[in-house]
PDB file of C-alpha atoms in Angstrom:
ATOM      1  CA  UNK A   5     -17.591  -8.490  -6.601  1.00 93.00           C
ATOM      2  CA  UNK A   6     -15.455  -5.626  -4.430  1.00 96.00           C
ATOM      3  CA  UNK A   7     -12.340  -7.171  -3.968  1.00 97.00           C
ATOM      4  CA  UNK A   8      -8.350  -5.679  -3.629  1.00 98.00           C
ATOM      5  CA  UNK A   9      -5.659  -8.352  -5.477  1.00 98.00           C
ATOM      6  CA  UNK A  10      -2.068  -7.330  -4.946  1.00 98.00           C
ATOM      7  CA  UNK A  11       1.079  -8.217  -7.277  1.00 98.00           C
ATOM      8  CA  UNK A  12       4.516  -7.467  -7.632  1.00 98.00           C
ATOM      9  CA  UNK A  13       5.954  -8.848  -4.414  1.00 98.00           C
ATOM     10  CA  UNK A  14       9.597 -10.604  -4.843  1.00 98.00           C
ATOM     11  CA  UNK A  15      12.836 -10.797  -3.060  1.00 98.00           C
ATOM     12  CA  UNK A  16      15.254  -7.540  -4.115  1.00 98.00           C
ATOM     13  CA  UNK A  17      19.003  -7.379  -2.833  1.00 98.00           C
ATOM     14  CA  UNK A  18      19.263  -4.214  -0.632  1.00 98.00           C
ATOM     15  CA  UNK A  19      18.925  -0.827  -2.322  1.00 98.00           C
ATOM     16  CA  UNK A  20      16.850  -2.391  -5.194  1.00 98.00           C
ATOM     17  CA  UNK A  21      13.349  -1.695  -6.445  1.00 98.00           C
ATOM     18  CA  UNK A  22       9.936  -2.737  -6.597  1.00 98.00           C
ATOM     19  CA  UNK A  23       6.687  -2.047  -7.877  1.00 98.00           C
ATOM     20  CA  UNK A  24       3.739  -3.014  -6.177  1.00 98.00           C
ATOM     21  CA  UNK A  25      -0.019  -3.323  -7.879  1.00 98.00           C
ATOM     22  CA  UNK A  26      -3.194  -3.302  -6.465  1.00 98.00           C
ATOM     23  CA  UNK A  27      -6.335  -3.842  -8.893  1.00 98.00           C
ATOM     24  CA  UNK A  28      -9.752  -2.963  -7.605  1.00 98.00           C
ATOM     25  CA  UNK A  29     -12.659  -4.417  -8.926  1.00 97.00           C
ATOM     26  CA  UNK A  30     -17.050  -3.754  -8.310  1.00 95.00           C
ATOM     27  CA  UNK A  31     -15.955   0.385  -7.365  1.00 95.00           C
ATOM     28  CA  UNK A  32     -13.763   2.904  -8.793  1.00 94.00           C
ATOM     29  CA  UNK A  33     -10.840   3.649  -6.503  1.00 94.00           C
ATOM     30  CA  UNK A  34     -10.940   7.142  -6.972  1.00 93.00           C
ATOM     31  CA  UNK A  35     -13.655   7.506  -4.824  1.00 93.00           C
ATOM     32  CA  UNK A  36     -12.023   6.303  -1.893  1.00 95.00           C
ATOM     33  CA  UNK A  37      -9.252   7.029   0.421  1.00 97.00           C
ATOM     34  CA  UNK A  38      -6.723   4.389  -0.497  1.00 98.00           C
ATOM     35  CA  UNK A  39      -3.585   2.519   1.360  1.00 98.00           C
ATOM     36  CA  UNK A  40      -0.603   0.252   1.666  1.00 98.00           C
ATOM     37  CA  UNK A  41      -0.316  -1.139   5.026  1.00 98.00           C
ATOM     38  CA  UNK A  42       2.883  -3.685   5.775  1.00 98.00           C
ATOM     39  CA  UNK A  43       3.096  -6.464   8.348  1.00 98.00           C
ATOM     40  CA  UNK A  44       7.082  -7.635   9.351  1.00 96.00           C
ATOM     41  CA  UNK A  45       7.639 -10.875  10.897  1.00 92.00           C
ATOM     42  CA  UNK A  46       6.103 -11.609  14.392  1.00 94.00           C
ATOM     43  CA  UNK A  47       5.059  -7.655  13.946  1.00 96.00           C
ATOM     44  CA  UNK A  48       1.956  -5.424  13.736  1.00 95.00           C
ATOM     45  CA  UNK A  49       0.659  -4.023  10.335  1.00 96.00           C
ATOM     46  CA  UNK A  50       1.052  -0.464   9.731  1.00 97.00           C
ATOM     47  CA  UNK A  51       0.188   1.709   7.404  1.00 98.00           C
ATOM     48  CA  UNK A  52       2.993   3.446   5.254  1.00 98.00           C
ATOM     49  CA  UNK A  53       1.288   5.335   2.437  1.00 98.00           C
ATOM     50  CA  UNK A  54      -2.451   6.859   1.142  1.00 98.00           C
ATOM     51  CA  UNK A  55      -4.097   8.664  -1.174  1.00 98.00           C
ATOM     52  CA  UNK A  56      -7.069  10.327  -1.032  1.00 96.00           C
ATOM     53  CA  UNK A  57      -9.823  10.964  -3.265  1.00 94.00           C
ATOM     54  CA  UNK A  58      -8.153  14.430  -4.086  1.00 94.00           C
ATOM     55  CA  UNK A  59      -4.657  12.845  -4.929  1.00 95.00           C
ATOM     56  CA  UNK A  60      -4.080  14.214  -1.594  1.00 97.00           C
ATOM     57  CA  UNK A  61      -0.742  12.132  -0.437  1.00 98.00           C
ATOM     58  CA  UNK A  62       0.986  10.698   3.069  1.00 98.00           C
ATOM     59  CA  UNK A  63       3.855   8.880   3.898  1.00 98.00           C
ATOM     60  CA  UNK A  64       4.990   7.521   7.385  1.00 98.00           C
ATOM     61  CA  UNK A  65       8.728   8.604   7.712  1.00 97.00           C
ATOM     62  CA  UNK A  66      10.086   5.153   7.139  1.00 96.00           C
ATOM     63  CA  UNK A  67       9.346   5.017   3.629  1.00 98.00           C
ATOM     64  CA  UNK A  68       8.961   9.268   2.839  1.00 96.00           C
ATOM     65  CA  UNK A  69      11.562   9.800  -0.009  1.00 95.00           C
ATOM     66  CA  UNK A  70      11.172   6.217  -0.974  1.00 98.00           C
ATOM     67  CA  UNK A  71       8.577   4.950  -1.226  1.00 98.00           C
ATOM     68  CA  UNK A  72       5.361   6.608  -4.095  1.00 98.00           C
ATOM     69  CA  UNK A  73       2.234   5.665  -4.400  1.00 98.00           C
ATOM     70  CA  UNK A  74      -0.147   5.912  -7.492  1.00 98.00           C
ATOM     71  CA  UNK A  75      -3.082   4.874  -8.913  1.00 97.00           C
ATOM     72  CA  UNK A  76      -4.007   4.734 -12.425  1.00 97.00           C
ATOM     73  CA  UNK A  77      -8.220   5.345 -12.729  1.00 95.00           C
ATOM     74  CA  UNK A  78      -7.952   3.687 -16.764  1.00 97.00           C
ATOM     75  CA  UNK A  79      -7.045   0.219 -15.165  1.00 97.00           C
ATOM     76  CA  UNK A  80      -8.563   1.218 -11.760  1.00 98.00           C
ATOM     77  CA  UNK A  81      -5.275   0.124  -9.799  1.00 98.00           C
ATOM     78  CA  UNK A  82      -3.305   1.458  -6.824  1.00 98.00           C
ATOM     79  CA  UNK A  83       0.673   1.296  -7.014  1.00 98.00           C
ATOM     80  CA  UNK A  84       3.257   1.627  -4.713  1.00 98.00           C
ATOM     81  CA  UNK A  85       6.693   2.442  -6.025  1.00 98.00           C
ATOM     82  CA  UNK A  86       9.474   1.139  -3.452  1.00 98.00           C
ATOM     83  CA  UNK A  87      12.656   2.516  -4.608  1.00 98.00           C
ATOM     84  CA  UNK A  88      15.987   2.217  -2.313  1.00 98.00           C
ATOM     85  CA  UNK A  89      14.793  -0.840  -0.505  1.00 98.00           C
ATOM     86  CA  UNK A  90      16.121  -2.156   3.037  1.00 97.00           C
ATOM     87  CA  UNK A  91      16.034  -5.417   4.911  1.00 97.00           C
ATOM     88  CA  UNK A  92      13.971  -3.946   7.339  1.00 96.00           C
ATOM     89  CA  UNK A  93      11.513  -3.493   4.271  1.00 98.00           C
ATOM     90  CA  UNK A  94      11.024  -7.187   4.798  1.00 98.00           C
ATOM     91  CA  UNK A  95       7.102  -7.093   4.789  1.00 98.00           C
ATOM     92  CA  UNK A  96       4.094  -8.730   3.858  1.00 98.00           C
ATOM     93  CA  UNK A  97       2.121  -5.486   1.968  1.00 98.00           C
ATOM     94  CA  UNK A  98      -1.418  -4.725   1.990  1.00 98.00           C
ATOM     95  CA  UNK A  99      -3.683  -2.528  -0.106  1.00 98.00           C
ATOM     96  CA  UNK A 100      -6.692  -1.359   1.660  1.00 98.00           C
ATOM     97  CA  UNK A 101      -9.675   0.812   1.093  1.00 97.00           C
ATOM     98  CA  UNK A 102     -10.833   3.187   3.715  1.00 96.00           C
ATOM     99  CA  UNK A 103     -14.308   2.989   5.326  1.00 92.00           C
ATOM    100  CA  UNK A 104     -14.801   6.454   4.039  1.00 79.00           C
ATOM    101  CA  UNK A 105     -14.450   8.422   7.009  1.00 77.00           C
ATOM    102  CA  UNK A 106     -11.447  11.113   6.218  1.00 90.00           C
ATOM    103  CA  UNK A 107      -8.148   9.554   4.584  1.00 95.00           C
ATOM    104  CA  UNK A 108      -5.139   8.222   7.948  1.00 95.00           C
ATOM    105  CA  UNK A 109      -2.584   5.307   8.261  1.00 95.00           C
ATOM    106  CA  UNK A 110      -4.530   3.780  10.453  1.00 94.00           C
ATOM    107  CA  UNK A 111      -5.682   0.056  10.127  1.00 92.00           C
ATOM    108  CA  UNK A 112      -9.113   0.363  11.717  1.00 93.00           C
ATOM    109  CA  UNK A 113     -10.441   3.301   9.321  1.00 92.00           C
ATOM    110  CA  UNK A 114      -9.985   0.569   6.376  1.00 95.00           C
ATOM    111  CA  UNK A 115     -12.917  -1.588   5.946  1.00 95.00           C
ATOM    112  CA  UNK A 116     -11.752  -3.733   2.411  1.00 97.00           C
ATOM    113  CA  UNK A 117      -8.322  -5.594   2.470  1.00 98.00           C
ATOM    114  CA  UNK A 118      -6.305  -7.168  -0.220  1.00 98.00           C
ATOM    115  CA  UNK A 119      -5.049 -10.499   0.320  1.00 97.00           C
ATOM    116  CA  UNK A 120      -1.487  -9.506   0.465  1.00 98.00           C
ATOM    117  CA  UNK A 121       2.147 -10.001  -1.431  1.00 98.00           C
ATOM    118  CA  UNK A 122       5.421 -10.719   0.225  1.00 98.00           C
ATOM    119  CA  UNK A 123       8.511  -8.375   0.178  1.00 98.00           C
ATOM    120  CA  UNK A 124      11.784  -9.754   1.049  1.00 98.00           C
ATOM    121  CA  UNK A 125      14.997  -7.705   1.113  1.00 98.00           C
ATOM    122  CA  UNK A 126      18.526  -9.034   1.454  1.00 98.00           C
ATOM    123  CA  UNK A 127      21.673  -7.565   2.347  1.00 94.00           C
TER     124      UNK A 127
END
């Protein structure tokens, strides 16, 4: 079965850290253009970070300095380091795989979503 499952969500005081999982299963997501999209409160999702299938990397410029992502191909899972973290963080975060047409942050070039995990930063 291709599926996305995404840990690591919590509630962090401002300036803490997180560490964000996303395991793939049924395709190895090193093939694919690969993202973390994040939807505030009564907000739209966007996306904040990808990877490409050439480790290729980009950040939107709210999270560049901040925020990593990863993926390790032995357990076939996408990370996304949060270091630094603001209220405005406040998020539920998405893992997404692209629908294979070149690597963006945009929502409708991902085809495969992840259920989600909540972020919640206080101040």
């Amino acid at each position: 079965q291709v599926q996305l499952v995404e840990s690591g969500g919590g509630s962090v005081q401002a300036g803490g850290s997180l560490r964000l999982s996303c395991a793939a299963s049924g395709y190895i997501i090193g093939s694919y253009c690969m993202a973390w999209f994040r939807q505030p409160p009564g907000k739209g999702r966007e996306g904040i970070a990808n990877m490409d299938s050439d480790g290729s990397t980009t950040y939107a410029d709210a999270v560049k300095d901040r925020f990593s992502i990863s993926q390790d191909s032995a357990k076939n899972t996408l990370y996304l380091q949060m270091n630094d973290l603001e209220p405005g963080d406040t998020a539920m975060y998405y893992c997404a795989r692209s629908v294979g047409r070149g690597c963006y942050l945009d929502s409708w070039t991902f085809g495969l979503w992840g259920q989600g995990t909540q972020v919640t930063v206080s101040s």
